[in-house]
Tab-separated table of C-alpha atoms and ligand atoms in Angstrom:
chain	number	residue	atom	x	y	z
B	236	UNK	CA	0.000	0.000	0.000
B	237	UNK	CA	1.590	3.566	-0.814
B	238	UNK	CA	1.214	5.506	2.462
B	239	UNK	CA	0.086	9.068	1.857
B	240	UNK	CA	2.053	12.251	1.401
B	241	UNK	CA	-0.465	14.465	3.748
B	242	UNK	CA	-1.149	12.355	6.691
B	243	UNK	CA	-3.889	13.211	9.789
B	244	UNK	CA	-1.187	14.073	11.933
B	245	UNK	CA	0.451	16.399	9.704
B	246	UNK	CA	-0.305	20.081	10.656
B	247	UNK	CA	-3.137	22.003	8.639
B	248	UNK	CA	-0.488	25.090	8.553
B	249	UNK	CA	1.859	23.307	6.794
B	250	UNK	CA	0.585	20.669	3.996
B	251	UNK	CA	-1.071	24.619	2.817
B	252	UNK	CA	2.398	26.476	3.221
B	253	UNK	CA	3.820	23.296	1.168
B	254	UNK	CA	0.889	23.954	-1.267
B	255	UNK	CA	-0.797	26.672	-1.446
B	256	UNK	CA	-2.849	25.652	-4.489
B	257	UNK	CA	-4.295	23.010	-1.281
B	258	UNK	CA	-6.047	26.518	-0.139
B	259	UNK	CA	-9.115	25.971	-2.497
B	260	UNK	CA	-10.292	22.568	-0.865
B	261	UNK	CA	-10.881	25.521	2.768
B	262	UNK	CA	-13.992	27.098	0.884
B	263	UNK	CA	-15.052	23.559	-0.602
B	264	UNK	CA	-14.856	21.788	2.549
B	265	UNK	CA	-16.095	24.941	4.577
B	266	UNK	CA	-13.259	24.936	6.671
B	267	UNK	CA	-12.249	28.442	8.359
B	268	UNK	CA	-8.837	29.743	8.377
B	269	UNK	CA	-7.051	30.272	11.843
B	270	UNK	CA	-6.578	26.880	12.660
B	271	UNK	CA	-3.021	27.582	14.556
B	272	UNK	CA	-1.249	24.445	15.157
B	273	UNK	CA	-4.007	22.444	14.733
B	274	UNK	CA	-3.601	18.765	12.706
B	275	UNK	CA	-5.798	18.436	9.749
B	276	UNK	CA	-7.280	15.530	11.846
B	277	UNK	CA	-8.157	18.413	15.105
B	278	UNK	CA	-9.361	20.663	12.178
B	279	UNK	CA	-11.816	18.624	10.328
B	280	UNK	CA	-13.082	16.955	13.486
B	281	UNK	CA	-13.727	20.257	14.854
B	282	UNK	CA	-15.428	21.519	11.385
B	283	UNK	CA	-17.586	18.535	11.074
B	284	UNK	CA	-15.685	17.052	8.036
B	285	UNK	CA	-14.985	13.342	7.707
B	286	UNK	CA	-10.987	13.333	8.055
B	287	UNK	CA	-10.696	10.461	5.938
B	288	UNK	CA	-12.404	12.153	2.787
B	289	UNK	CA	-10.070	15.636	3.254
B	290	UNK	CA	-6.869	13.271	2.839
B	291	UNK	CA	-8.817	11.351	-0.083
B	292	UNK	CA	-8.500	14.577	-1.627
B	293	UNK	CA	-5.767	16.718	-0.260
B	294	UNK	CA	-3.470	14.087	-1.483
B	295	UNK	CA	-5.567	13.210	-4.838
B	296	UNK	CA	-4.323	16.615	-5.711
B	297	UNK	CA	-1.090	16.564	-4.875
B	298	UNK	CA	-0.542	13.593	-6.165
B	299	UNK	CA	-3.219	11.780	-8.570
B	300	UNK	CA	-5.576	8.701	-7.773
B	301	UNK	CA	-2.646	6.987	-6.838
B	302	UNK	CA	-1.996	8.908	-3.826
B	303	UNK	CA	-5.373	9.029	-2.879
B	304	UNK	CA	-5.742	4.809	-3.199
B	305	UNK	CA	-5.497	4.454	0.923
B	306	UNK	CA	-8.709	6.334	1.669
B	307	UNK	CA	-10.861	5.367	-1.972
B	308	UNK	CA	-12.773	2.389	0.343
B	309	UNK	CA	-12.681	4.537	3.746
B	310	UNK	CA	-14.454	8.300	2.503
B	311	UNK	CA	-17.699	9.509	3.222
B	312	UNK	CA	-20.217	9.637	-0.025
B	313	UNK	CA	-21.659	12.205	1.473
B	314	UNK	CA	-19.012	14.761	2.485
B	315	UNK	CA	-17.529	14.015	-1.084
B	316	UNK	CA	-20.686	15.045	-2.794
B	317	UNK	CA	-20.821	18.229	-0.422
B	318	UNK	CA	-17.406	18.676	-1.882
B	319	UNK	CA	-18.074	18.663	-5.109
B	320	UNK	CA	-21.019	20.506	-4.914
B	321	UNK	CA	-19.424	23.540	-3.633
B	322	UNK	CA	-16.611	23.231	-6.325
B	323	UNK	CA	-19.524	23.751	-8.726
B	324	UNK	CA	-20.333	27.228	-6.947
B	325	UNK	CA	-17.292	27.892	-6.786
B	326	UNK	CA	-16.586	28.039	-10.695
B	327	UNK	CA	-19.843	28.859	-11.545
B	328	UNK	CA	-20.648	31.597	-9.505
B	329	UNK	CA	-17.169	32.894	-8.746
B	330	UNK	CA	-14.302	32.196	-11.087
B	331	UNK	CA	-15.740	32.071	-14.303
B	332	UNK	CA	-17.947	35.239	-13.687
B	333	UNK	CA	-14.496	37.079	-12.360
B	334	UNK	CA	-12.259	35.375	-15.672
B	335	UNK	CA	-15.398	37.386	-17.987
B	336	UNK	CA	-15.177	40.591	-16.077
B	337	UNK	CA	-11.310	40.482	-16.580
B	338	UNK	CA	-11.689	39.815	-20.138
B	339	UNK	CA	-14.711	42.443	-20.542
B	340	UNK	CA	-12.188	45.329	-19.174
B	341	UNK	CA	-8.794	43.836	-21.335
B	342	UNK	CA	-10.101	43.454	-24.606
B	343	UNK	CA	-10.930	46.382	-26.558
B	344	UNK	CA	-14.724	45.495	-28.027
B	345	UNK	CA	-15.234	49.065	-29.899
B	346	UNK	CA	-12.615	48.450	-32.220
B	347	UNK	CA	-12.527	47.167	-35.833
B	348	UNK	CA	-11.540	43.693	-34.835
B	349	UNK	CA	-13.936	40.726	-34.394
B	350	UNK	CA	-11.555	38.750	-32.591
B	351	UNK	CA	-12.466	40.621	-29.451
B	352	UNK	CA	-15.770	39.700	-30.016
B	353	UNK	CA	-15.652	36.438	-30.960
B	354	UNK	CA	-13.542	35.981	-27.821
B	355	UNK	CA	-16.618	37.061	-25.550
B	356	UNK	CA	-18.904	35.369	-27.868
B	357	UNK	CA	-16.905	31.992	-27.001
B	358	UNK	CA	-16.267	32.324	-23.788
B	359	UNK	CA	-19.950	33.000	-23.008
B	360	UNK	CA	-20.543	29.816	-24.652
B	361	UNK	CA	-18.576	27.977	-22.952
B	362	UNK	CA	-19.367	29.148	-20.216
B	363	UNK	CA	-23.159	27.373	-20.349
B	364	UNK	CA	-21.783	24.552	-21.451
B	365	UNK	CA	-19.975	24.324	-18.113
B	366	UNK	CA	-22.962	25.231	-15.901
B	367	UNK	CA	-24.970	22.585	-18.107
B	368	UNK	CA	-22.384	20.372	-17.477
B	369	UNK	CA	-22.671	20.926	-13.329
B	370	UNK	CA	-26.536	21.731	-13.110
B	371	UNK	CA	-26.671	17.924	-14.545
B	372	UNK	CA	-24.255	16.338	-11.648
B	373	UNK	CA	-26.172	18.697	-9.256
B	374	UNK	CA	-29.951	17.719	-10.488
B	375	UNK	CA	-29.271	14.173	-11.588
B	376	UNK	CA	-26.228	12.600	-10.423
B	377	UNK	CA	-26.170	13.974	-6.406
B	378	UNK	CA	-29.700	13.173	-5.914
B	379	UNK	CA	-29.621	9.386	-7.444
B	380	UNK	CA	-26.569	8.892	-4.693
B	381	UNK	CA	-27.860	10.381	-1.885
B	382	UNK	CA	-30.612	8.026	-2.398
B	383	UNK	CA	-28.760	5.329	-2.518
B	384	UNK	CA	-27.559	6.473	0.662
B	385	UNK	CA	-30.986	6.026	2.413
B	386	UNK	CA	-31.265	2.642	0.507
B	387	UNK	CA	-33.461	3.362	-2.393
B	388	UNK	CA	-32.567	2.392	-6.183
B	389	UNK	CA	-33.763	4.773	-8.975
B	390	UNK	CA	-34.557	3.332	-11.788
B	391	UNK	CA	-33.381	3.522	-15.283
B	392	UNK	CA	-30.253	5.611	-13.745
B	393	UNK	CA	-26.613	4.162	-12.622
B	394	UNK	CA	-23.427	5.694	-11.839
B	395	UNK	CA	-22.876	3.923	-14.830
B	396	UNK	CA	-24.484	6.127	-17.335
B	397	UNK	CA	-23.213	9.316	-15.967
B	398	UNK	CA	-19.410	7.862	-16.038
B	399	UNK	CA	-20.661	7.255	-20.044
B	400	UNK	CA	-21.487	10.557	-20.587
B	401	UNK	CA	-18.321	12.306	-18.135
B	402	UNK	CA	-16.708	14.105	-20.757
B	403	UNK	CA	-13.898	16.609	-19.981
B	404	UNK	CA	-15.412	19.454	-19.577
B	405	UNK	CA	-12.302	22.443	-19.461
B	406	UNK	CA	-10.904	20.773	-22.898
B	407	UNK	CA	-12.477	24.531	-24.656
B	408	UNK	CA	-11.320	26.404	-22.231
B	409	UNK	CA	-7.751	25.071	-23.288
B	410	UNK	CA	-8.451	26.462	-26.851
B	411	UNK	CA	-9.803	29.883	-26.130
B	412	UNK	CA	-6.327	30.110	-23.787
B	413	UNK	CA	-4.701	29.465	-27.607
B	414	UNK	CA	-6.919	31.839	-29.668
B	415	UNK	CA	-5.858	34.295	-27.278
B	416	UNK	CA	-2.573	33.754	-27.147
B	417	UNK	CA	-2.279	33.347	-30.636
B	418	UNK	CA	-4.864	35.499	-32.629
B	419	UNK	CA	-5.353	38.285	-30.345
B	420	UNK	CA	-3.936	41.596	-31.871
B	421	UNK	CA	-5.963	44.234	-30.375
B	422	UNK	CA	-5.885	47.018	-27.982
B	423	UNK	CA	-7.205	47.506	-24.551
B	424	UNK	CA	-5.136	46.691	-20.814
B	425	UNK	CA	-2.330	44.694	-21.289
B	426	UNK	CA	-1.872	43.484	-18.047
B	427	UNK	CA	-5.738	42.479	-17.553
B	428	UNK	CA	-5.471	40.113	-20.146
B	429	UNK	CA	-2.560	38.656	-19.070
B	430	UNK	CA	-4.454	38.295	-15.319
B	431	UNK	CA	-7.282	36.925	-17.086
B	432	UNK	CA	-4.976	34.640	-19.553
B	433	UNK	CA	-3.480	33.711	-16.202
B	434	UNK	CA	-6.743	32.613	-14.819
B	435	UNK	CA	-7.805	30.846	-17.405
B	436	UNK	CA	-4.979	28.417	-16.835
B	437	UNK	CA	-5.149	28.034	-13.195
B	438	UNK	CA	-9.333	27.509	-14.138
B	439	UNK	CA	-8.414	25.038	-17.288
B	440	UNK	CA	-6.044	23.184	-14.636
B	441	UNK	CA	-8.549	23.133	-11.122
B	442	UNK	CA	-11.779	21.883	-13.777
B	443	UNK	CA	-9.343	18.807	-15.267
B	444	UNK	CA	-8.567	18.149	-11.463
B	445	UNK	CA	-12.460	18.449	-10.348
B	446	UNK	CA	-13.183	16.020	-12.950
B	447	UNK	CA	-10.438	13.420	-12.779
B	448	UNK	CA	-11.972	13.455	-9.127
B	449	UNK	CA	-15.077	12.684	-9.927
B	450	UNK	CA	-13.508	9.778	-12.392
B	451	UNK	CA	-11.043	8.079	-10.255
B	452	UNK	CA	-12.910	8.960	-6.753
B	453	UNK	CA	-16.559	9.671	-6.444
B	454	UNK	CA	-17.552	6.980	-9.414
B	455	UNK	CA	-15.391	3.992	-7.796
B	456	UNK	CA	-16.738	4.997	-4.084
B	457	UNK	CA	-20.570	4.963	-5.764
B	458	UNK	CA	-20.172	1.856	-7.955
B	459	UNK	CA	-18.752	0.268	-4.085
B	460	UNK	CA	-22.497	1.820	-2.519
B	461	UNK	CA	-24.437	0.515	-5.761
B	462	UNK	CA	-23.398	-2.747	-4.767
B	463	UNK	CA	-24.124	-2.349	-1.149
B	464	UNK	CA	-27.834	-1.234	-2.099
B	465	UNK	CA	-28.072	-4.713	-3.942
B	466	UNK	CA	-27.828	-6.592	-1.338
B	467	UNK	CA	-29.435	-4.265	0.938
B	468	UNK	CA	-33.167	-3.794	-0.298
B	469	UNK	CA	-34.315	-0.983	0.711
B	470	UNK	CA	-32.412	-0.230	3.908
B	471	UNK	CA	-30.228	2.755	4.624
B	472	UNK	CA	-26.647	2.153	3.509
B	473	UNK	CA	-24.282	3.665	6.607
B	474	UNK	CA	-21.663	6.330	5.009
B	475	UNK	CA	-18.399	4.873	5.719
B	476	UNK	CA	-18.023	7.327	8.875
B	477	UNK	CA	-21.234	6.198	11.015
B	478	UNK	CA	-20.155	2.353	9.745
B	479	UNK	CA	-16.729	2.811	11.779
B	480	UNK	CA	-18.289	4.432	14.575
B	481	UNK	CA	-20.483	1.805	15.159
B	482	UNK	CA	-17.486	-1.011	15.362
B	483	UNK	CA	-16.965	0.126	19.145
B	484	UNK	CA	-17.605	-2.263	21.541
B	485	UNK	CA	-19.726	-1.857	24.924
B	486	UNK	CA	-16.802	-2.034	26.692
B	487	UNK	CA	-14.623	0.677	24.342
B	488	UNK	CA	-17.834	2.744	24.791
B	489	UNK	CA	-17.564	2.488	28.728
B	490	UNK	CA	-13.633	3.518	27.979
B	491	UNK	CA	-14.488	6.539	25.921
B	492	UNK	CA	-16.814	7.485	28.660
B	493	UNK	CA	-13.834	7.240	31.136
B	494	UNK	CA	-11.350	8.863	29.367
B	495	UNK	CA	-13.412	12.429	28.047
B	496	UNK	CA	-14.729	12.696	31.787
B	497	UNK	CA	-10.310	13.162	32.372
B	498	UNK	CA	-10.007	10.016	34.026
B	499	UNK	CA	-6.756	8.785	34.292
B	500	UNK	CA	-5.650	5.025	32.464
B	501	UNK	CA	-5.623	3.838	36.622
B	502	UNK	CA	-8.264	5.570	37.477
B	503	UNK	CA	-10.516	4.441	34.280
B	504	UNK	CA	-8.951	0.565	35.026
B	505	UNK	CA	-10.232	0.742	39.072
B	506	UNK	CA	-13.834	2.112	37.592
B	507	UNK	CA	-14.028	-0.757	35.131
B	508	UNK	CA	-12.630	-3.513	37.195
B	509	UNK	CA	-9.956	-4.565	34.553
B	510	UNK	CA	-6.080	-4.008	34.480
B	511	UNK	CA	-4.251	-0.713	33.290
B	512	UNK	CA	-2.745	-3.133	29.879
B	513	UNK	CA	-6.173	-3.846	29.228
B	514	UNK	CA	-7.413	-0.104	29.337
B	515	UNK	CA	-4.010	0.661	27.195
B	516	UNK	CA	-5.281	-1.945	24.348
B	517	UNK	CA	-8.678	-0.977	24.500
B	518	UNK	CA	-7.594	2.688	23.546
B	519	UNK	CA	-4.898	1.696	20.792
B	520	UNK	CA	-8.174	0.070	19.142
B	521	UNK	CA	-10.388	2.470	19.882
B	522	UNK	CA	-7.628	5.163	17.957
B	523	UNK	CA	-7.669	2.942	15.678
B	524	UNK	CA	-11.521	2.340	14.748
B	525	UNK	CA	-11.996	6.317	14.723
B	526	UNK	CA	-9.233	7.290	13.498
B	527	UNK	CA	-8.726	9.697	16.398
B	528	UNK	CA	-5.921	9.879	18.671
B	529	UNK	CA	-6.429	13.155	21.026
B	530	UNK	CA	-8.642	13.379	23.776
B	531	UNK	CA	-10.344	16.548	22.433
B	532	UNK	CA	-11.097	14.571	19.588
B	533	UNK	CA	-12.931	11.880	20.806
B	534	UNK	CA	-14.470	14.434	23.625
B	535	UNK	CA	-16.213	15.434	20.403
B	536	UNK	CA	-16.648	12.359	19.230
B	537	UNK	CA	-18.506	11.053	22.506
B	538	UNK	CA	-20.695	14.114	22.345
B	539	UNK	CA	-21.672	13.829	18.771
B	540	UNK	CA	-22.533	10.447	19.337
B	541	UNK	CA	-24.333	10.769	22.422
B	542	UNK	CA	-22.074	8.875	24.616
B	543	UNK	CA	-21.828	11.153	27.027
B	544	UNK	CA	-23.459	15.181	27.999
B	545	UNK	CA	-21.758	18.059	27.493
B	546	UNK	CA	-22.100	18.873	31.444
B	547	UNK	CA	-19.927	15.464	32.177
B	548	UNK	CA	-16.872	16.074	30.114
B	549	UNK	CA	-13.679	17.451	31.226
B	550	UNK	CA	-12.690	20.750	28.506
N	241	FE2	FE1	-18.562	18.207	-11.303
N	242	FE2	FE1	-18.145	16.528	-14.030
């Protein structure tokens, strides 16, 4: 198994100092900034996001599908849909209509030459064939999966037939960057183009990744819940979060209980009537179910899951 670049325990400060292009996934994930030395583990807990589906795609694009292989069976359907989702609003309600604004105030539209219109003309096309392109995935695609997620089959509709019809949608954006660069002779703010030129490259490069996301990530992780809904009939298919949650044991419950009231391993082994090894292995595979190694986070977790009342735990 490759083991991932940006791990849980790496700090949220850094994998975005390392790469700042890793800023974007803040707004899609509605995570806020001041996180201090938080991990990206404290940080997601503490924003409600499924850790395991940030580091599905923190290292996806860093690094490809490859690098995103140890969490493909382990993310949540649902926080990857939210996820994508917001990456829609994000282009279609923020960086395309700031790339046409740049290009409205660079070009020079008054003068004799058509390229400056026909520049407008097809970005404005491409630009609904884009929001077509999303409106489809929102309306169609979202809805048959979250669905699935409460156990219930459309019919006449698979993940199947929208990976048929998944075709790569910033391909024209990739030529008007070349009938720019190549054809356009007329006046107007130099440096505005090249801003909006520059755009239109980071935009051409964040839609190919969005994509190849929803190729290599979200259609595998449905195809895996498809499956799960065959066998199911009819009953609500846990998102691989609540699935792990519900792994602990009585007994790791009664430890949780211990440990976010600030009991110490002694103390927690005297209330339970079992030895201070067996407390130490019941936490190592607790950790290890929830993916959560702090205190704080599984104070959270115990609250969440209604383990214990917030008037009982030690903060
Ligand atoms: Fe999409
Ligand atoms: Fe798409």
């Amino acid at each position: 198994m490759i083991s991932p670049k940006i791990k849980a325990t790496d700090r949220m400060c850094d994998i975005l100092t390392e790469d700042y292009q890793l800023l974007l996934m803040l707004g899609r994930f509605g995570l806020p900034l001041g996180f201090g030395e938080k991990t990206v583990q404290e940080v997601c807990q503490e924003g409600g996001v499924d850790t395991d589906t940030f580091l599905a795609v923190a290292n996806f694009n860093t690094g490809g599908a490859d690098a995103a292989q140890p969490f493909r069976d382990r993310l949540s359907v649902r926080t990857l849909i939210a996820y994508l989702e917001n990456t829609h609003t994000y282009f279609l309600d923020f960086l395309l209509p700031q790339i046409r604004r740049k290009l409205l105030a660079a070009i020079d539209c008054g003068g004799e030459s058509k390229v400056s219109f026909l520049i407008l003309r097809f970005f404005d096309e491409y630009q609904a064939e884009v929001r077509r392109h999303m409106a489809y995935e929102n309306d169609k695609t979202f809805p048959y999966v979250r669905a699935l997620l409460e156990g219930r089959r459309q019919e006449g509709y698979s993940i199947e037939v929208y990976s048929r019809g998944h075709d790569a949608v910033e391909r024209k954006l990739g030529e008007l960057k070349n009938i720019i660069i190549k054809y356009y002779q007329g006046g107007g703010d130099a440096n505005q183009l090249l801003s909006a030129l520059f755009d239109i490259f980071n935009c051409e490069a964040d839609l190919h990744q969005h994509e190849q996301m929803e190729d290599h990530l979200f259609i595998p992780a449905v195809e895996l819940l498809e499956e799960k809904v065959a066998v199911g009939a009819g009953e609500a298919v846990p998102d691989t979060p609540q699935a792990k949650e519900e792994t602990l044991s009585e007994r790791e419950k009664d430890i949780v209980r211990c440990i976010v009231r600030g009991m110490t391993n002694k103390e927690v082994a005297e209330e339970l009537f079992i030895s201070v090894n067996t407390v130490l292995t019941h936490r190592k595979n607790i950790a290890r179910k929830l993916s959560i190694h702090s205190v704080a986070g599984l104070t959270i977790y115990a609250i969440a899951g209604g383990l214990v009342n917030l008037d009982e735990v030690r903060l």
